[in-house]
mmCIF file of N, CA and C in Angstrom:
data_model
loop_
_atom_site.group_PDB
_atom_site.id
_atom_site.type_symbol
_atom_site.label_atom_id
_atom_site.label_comp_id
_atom_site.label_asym_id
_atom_site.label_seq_id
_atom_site.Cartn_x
_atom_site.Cartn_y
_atom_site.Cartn_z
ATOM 1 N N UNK A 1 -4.751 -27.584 -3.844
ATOM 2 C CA UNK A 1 -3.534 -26.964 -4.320
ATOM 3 C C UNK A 1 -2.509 -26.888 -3.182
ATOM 4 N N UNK A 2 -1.269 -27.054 -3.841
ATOM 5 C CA UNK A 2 0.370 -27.124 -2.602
ATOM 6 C C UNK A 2 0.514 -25.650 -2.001
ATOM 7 N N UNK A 3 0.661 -25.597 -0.820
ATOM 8 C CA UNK A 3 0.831 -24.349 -0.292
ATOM 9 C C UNK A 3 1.712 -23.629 -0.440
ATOM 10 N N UNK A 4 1.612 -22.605 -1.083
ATOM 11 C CA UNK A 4 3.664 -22.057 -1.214
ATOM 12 C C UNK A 4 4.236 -21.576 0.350
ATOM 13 N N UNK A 5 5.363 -21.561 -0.416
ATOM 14 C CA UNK A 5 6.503 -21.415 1.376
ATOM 15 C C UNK A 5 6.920 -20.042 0.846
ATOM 16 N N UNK A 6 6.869 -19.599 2.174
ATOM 17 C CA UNK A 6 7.615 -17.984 2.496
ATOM 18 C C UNK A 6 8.800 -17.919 3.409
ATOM 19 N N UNK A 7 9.571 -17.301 3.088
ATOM 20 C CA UNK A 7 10.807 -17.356 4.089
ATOM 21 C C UNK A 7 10.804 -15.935 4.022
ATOM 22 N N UNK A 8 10.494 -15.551 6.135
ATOM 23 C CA UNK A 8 10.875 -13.889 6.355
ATOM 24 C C UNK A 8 11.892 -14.040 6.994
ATOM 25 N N UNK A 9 12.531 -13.417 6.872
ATOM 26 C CA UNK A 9 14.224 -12.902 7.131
ATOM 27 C C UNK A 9 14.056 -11.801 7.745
ATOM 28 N N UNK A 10 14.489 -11.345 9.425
ATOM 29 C CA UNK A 10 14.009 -10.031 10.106
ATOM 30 C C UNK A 10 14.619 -10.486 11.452
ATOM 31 N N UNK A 11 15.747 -10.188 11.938
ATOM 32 C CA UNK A 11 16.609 -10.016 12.977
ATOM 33 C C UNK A 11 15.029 -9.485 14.776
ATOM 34 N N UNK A 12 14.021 -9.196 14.695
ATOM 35 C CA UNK A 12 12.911 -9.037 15.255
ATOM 36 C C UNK A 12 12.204 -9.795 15.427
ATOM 37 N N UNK A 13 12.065 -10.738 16.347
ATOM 38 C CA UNK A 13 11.245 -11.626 17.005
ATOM 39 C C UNK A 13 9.645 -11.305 16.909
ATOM 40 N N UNK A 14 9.235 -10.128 17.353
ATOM 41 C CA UNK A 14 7.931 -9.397 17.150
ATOM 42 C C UNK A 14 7.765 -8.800 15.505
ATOM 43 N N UNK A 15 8.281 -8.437 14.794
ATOM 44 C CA UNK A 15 8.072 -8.686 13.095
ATOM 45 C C UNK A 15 8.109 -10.118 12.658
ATOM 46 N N UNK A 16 8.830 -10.992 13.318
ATOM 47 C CA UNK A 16 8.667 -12.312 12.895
ATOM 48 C C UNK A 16 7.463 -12.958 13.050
ATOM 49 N N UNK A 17 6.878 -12.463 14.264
ATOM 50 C CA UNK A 17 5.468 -12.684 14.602
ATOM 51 C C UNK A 17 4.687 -12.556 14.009
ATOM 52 N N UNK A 18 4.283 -11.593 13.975
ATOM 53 C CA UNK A 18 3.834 -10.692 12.680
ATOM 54 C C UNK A 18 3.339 -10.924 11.522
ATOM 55 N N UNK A 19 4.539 -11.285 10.786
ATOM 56 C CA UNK A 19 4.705 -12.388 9.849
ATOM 57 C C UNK A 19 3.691 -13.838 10.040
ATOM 58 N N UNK A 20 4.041 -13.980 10.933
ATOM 59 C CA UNK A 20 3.607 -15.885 10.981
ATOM 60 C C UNK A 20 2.353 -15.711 11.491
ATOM 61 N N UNK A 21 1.779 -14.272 11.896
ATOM 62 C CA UNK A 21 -0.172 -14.087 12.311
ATOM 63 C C UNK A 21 -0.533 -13.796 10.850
ATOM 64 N N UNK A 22 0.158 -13.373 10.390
ATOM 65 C CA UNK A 22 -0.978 -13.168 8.793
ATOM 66 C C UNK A 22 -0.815 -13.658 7.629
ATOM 67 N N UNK A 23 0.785 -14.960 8.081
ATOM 68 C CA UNK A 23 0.984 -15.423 6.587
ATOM 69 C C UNK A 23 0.651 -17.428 6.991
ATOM 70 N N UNK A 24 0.341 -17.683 8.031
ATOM 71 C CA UNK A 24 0.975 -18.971 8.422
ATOM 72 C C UNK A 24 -0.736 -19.637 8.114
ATOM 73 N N UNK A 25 -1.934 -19.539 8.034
ATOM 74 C CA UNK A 25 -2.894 -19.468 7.426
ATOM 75 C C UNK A 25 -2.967 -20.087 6.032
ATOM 76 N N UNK A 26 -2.584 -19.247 5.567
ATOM 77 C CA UNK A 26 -2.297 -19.352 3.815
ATOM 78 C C UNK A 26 -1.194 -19.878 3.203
ATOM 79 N N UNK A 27 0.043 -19.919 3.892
ATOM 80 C CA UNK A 27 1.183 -20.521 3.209
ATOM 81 C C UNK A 27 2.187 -21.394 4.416
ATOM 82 N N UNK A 28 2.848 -22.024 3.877
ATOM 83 C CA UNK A 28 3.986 -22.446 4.596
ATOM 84 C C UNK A 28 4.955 -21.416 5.452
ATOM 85 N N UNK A 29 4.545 -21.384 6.625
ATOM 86 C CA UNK A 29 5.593 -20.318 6.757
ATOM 87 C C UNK A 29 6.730 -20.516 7.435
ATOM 88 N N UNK A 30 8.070 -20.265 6.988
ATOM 89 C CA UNK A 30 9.246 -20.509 7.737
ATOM 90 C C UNK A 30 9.824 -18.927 8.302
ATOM 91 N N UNK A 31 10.774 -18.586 9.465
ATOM 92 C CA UNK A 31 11.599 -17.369 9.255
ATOM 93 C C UNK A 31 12.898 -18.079 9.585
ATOM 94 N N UNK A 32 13.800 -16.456 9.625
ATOM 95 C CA UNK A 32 15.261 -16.495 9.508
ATOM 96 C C UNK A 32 15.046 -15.602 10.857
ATOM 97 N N UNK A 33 16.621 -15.434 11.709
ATOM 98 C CA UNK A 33 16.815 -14.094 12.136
ATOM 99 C C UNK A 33 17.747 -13.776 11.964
ATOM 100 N N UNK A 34 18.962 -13.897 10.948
ATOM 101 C CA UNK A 34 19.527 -13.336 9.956
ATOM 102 C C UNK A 34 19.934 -13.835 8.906
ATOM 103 N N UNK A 35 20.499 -13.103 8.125
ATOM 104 C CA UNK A 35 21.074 -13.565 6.581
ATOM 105 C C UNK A 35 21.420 -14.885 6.725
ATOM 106 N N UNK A 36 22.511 -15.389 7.601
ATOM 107 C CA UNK A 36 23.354 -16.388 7.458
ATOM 108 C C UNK A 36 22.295 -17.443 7.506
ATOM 109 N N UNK A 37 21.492 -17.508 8.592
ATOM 110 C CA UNK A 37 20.390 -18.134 9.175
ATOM 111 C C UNK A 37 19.997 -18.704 7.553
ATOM 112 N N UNK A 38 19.539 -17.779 6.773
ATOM 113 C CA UNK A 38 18.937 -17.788 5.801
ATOM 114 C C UNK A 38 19.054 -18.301 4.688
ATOM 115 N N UNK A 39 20.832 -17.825 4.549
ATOM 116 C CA UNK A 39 21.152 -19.002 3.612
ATOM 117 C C UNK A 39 21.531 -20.413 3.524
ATOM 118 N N UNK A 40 21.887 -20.462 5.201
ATOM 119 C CA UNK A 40 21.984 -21.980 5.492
ATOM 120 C C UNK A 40 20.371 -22.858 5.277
ATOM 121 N N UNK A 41 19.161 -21.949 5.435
ATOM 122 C CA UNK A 41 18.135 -22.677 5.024
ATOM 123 C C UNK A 41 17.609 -22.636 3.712
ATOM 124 N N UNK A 42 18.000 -21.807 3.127
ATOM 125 C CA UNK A 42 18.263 -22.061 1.601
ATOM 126 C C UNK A 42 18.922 -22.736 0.933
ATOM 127 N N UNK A 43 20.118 -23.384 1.575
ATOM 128 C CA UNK A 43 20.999 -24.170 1.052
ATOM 129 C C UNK A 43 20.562 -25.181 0.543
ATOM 130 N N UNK A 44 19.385 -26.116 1.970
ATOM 131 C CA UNK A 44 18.306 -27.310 1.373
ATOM 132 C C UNK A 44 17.608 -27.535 1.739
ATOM 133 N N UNK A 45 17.004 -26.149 1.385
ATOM 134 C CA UNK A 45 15.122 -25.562 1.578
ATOM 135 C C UNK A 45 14.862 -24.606 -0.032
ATOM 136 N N UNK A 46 13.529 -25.337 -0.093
ATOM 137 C CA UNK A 46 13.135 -24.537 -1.561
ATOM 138 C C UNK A 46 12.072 -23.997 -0.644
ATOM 139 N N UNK A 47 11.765 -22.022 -1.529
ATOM 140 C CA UNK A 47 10.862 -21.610 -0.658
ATOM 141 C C UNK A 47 10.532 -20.774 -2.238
ATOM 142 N N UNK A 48 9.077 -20.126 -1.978
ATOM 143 C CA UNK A 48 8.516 -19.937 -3.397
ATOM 144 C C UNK A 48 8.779 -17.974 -3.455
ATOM 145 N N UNK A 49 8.723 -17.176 -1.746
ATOM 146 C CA UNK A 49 8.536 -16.040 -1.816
ATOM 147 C C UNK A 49 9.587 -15.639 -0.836
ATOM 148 N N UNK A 50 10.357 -14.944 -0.698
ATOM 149 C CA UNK A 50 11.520 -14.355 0.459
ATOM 150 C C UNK A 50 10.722 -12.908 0.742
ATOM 151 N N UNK A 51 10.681 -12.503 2.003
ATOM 152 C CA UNK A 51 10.175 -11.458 2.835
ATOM 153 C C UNK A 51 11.811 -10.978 3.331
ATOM 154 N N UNK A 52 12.117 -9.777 3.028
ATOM 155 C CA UNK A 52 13.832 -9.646 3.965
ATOM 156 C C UNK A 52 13.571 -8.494 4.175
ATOM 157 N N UNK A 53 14.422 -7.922 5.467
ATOM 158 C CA UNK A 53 14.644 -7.188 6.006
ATOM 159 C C UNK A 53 15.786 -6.398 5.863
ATOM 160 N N UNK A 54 16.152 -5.220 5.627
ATOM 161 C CA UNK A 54 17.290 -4.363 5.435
ATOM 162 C C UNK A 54 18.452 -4.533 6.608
ATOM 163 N N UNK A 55 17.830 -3.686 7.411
ATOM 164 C CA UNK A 55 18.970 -3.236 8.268
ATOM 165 C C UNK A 55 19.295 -4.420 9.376
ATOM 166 N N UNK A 56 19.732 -5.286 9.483
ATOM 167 C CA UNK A 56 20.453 -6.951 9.985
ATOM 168 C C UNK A 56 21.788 -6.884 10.519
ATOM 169 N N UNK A 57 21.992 -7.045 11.553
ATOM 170 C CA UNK A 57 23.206 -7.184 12.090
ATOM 171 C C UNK A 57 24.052 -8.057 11.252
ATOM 172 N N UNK A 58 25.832 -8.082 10.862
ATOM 173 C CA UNK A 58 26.721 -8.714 10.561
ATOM 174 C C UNK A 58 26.335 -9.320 8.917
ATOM 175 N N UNK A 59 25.539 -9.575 8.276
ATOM 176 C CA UNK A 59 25.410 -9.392 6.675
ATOM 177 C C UNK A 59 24.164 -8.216 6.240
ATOM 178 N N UNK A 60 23.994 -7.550 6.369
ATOM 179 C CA UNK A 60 22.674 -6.218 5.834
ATOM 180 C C UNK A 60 21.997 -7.120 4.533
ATOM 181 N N UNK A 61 21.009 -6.694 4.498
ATOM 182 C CA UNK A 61 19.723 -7.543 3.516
ATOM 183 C C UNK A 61 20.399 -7.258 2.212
ATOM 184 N N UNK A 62 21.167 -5.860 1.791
ATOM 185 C CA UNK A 62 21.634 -5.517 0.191
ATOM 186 C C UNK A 62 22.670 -6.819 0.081
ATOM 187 N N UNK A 63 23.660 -7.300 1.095
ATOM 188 C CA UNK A 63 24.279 -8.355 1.235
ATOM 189 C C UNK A 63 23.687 -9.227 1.135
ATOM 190 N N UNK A 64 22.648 -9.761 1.445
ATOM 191 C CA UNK A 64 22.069 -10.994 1.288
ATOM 192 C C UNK A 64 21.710 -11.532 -0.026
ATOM 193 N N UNK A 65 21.097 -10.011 -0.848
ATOM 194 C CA UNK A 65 20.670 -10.202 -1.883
ATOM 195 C C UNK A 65 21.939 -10.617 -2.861
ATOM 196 N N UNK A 66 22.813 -9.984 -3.139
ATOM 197 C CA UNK A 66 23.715 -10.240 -3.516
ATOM 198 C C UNK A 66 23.985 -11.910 -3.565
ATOM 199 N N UNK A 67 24.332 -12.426 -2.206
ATOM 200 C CA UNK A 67 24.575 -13.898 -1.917
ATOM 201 C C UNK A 67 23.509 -14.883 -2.357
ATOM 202 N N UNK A 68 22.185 -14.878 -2.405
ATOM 203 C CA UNK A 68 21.091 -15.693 -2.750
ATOM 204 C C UNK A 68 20.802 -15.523 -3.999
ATOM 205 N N UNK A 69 20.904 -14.627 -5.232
ATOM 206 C CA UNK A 69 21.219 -14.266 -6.460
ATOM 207 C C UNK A 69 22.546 -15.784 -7.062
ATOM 208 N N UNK A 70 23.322 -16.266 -6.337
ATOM 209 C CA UNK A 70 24.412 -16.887 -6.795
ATOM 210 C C UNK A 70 24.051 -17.982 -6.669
ATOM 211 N N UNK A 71 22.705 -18.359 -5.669
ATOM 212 C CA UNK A 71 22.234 -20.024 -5.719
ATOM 213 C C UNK A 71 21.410 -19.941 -7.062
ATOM 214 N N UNK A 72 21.956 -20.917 -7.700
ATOM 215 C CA UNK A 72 20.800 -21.129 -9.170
ATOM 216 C C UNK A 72 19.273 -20.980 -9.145
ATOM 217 N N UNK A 73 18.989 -22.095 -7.898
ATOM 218 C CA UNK A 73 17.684 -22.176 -8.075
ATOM 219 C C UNK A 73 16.878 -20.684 -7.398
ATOM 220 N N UNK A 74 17.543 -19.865 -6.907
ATOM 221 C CA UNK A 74 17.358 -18.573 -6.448
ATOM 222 C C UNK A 74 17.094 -17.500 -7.145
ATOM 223 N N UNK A 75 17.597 -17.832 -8.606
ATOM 224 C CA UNK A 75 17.584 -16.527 -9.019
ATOM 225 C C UNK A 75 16.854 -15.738 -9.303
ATOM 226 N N UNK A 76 15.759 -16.572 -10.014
ATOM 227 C CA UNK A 76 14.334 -15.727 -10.091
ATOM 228 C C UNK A 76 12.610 -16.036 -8.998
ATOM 229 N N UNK A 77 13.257 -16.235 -7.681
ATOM 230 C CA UNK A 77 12.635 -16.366 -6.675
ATOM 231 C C UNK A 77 12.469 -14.888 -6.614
ATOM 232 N N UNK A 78 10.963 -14.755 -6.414
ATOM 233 C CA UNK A 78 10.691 -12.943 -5.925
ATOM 234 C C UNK A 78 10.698 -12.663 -4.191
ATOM 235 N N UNK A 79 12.268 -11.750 -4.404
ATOM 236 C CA UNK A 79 12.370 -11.422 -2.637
ATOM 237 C C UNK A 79 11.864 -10.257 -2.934
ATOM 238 N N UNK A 80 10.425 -9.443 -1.750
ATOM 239 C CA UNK A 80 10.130 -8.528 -1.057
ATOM 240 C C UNK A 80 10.884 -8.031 -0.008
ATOM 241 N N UNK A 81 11.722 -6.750 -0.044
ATOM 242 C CA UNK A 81 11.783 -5.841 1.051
ATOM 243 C C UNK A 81 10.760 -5.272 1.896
ATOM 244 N N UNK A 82 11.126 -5.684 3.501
ATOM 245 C CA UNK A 82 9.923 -5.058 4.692
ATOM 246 C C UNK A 82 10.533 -4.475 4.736
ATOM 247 N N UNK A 83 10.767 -3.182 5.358
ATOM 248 C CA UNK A 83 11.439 -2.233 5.950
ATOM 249 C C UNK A 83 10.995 -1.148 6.143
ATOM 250 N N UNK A 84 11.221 -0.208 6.878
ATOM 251 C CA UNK A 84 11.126 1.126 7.859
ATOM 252 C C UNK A 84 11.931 1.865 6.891
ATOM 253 N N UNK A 85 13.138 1.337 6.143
ATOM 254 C CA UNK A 85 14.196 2.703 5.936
ATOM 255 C C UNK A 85 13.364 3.367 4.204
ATOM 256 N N UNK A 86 13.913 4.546 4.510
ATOM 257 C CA UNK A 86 13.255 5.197 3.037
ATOM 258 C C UNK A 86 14.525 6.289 2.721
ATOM 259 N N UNK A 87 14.305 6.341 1.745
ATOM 260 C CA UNK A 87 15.331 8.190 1.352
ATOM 261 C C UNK A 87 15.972 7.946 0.127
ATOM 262 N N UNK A 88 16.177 8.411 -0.786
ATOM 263 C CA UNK A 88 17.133 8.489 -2.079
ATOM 264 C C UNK A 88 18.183 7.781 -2.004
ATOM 265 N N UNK A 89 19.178 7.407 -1.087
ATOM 266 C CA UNK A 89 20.031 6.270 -1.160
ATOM 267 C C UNK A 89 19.678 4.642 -1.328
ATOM 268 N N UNK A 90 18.454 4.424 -0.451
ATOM 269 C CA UNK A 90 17.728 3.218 -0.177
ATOM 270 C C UNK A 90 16.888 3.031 -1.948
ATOM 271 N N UNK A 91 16.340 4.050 -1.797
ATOM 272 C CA UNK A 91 15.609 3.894 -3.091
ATOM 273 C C UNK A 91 16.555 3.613 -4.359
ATOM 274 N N UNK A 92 18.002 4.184 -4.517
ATOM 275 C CA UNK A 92 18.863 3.622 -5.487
ATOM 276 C C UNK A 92 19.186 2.287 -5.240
ATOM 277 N N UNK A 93 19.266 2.183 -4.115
ATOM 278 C CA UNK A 93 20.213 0.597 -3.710
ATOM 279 C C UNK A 93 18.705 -0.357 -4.176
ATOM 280 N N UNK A 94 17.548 -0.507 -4.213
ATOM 281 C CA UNK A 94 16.462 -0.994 -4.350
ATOM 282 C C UNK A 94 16.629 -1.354 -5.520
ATOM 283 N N UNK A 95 16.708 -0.195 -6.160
ATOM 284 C CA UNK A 95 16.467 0.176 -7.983
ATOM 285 C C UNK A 95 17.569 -1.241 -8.578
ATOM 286 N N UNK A 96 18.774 -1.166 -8.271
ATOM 287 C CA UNK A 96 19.623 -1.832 -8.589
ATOM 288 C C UNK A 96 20.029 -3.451 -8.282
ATOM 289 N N UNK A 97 19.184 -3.633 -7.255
ATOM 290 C CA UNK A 97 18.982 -4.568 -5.975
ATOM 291 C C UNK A 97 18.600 -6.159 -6.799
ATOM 292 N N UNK A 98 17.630 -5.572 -7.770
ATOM 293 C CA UNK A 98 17.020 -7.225 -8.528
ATOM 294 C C UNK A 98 15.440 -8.042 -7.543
ATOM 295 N N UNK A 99 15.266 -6.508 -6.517
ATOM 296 C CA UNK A 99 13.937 -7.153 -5.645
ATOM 297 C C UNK A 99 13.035 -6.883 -6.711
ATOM 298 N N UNK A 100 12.111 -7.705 -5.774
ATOM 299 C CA UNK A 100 10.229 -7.777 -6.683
ATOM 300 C C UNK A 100 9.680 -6.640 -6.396
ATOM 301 N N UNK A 101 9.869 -6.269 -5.168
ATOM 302 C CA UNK A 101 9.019 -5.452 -4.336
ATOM 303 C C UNK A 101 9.651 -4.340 -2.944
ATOM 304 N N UNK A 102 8.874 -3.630 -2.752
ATOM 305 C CA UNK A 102 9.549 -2.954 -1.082
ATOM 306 C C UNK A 102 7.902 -2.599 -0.607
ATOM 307 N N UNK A 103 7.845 -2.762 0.424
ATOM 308 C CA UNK A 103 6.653 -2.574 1.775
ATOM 309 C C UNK A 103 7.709 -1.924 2.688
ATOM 310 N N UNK A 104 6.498 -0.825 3.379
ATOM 311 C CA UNK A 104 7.129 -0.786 4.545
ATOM 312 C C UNK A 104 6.521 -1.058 5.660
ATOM 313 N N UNK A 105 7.169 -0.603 6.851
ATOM 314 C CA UNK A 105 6.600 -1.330 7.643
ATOM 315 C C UNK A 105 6.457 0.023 8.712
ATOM 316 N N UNK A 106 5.478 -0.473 9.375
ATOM 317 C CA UNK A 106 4.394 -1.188 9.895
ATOM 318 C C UNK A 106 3.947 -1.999 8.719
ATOM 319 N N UNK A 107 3.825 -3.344 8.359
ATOM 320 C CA UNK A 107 2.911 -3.671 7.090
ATOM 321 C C UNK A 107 1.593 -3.880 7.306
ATOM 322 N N UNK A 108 1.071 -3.787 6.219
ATOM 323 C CA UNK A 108 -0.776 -3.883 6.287
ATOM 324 C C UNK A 108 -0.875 -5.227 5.997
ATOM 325 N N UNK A 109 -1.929 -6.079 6.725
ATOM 326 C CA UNK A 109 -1.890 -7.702 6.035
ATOM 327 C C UNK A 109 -2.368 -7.546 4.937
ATOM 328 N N UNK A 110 -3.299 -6.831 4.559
ATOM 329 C CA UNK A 110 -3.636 -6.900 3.078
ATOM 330 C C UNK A 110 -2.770 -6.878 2.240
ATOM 331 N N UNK A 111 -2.195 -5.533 2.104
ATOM 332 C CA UNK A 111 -1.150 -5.858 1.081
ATOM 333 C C UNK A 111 -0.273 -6.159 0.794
ATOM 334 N N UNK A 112 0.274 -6.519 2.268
ATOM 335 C CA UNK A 112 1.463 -8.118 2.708
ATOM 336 C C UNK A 112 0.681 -9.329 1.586
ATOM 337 N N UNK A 113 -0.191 -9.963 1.729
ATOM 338 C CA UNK A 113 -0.688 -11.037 0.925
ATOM 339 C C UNK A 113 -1.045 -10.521 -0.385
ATOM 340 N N UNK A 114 -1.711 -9.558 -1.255
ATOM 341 C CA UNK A 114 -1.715 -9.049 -2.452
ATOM 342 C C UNK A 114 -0.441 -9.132 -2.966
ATOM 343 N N UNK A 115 0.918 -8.304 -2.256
ATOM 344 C CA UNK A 115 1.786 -8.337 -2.802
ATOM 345 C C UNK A 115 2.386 -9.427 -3.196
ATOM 346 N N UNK A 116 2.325 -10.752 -2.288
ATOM 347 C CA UNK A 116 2.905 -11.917 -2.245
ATOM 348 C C UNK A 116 1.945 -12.602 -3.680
ATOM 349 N N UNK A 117 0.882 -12.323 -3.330
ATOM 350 C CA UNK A 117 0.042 -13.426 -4.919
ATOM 351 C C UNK A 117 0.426 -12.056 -5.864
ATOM 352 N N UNK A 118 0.425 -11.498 -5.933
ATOM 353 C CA UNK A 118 1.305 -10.431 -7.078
ATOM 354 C C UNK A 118 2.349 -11.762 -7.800
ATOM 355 N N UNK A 119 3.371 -11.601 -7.183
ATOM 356 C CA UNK A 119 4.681 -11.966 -7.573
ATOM 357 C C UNK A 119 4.200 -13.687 -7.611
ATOM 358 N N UNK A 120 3.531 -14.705 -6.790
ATOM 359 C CA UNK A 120 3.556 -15.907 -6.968
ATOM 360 C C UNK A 120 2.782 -15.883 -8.432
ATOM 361 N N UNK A 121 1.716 -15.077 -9.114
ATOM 362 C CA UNK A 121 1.191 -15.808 -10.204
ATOM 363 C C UNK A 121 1.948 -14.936 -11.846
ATOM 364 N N UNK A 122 3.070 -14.699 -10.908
ATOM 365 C CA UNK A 122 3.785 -14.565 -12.562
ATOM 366 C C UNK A 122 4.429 -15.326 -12.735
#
């Protein structure tokens, strides 16, 4: 079977790491270290799962989402939120957001990969 591709998006060199110790095993793994980064490799890169990060210098992840929502083949790609931030504002902006998912972080590899075959076998 074809390996699916993950694209993490995370302005953090050491979360990017991170990333690529517990996902690069099992899937294709690409990152970003920011939005723009991201959509220029989305532009003509197909990827099956997006990992993003909130708080990003010069476009913020709620921005991103917004922008990758408008590529067709994007639209029903399941992006996961990593993130640290929590509180009743975050949790509305989520609600409204069109993500699959939110983790936070520190993440657990376990349910970094559960969550990801979550969303790949629907």
């Amino acid at each position: 079977m074809e390996k699916k591709k993950v694209l993490a998006i995370d302005d953090s060199m050491q979360q990017i790491n991170t990333f690529q110790g517990i996902l690069a095993s099992q899937y294709i793994f690409r990152a970003a270290k920011s939005a723009s980064d991201a959509l220029s490799f989305l532009n003509s890169n197909q990827v099956d799962v997006v990992l993003l990060d909130i708080e990003m210098p010069n476009i913020s992840g709620f921005e991103f989402l917004k922008d990758i929502r408008r590529i067709p083949s994007y639209i029903d790609v399941p992006i996961i939120i990593v993130s640290s931030k929590s509180g009743e504002e975050f949790d509305n902006q989520v609600k409204t957001s069109g993500v699959a998912d939110v983790l936070s972080k520190p993440v657990v590899p376990e349910k970094l990969i559960e969550t990801i075959e979550k969303h790949l076998s629907k």
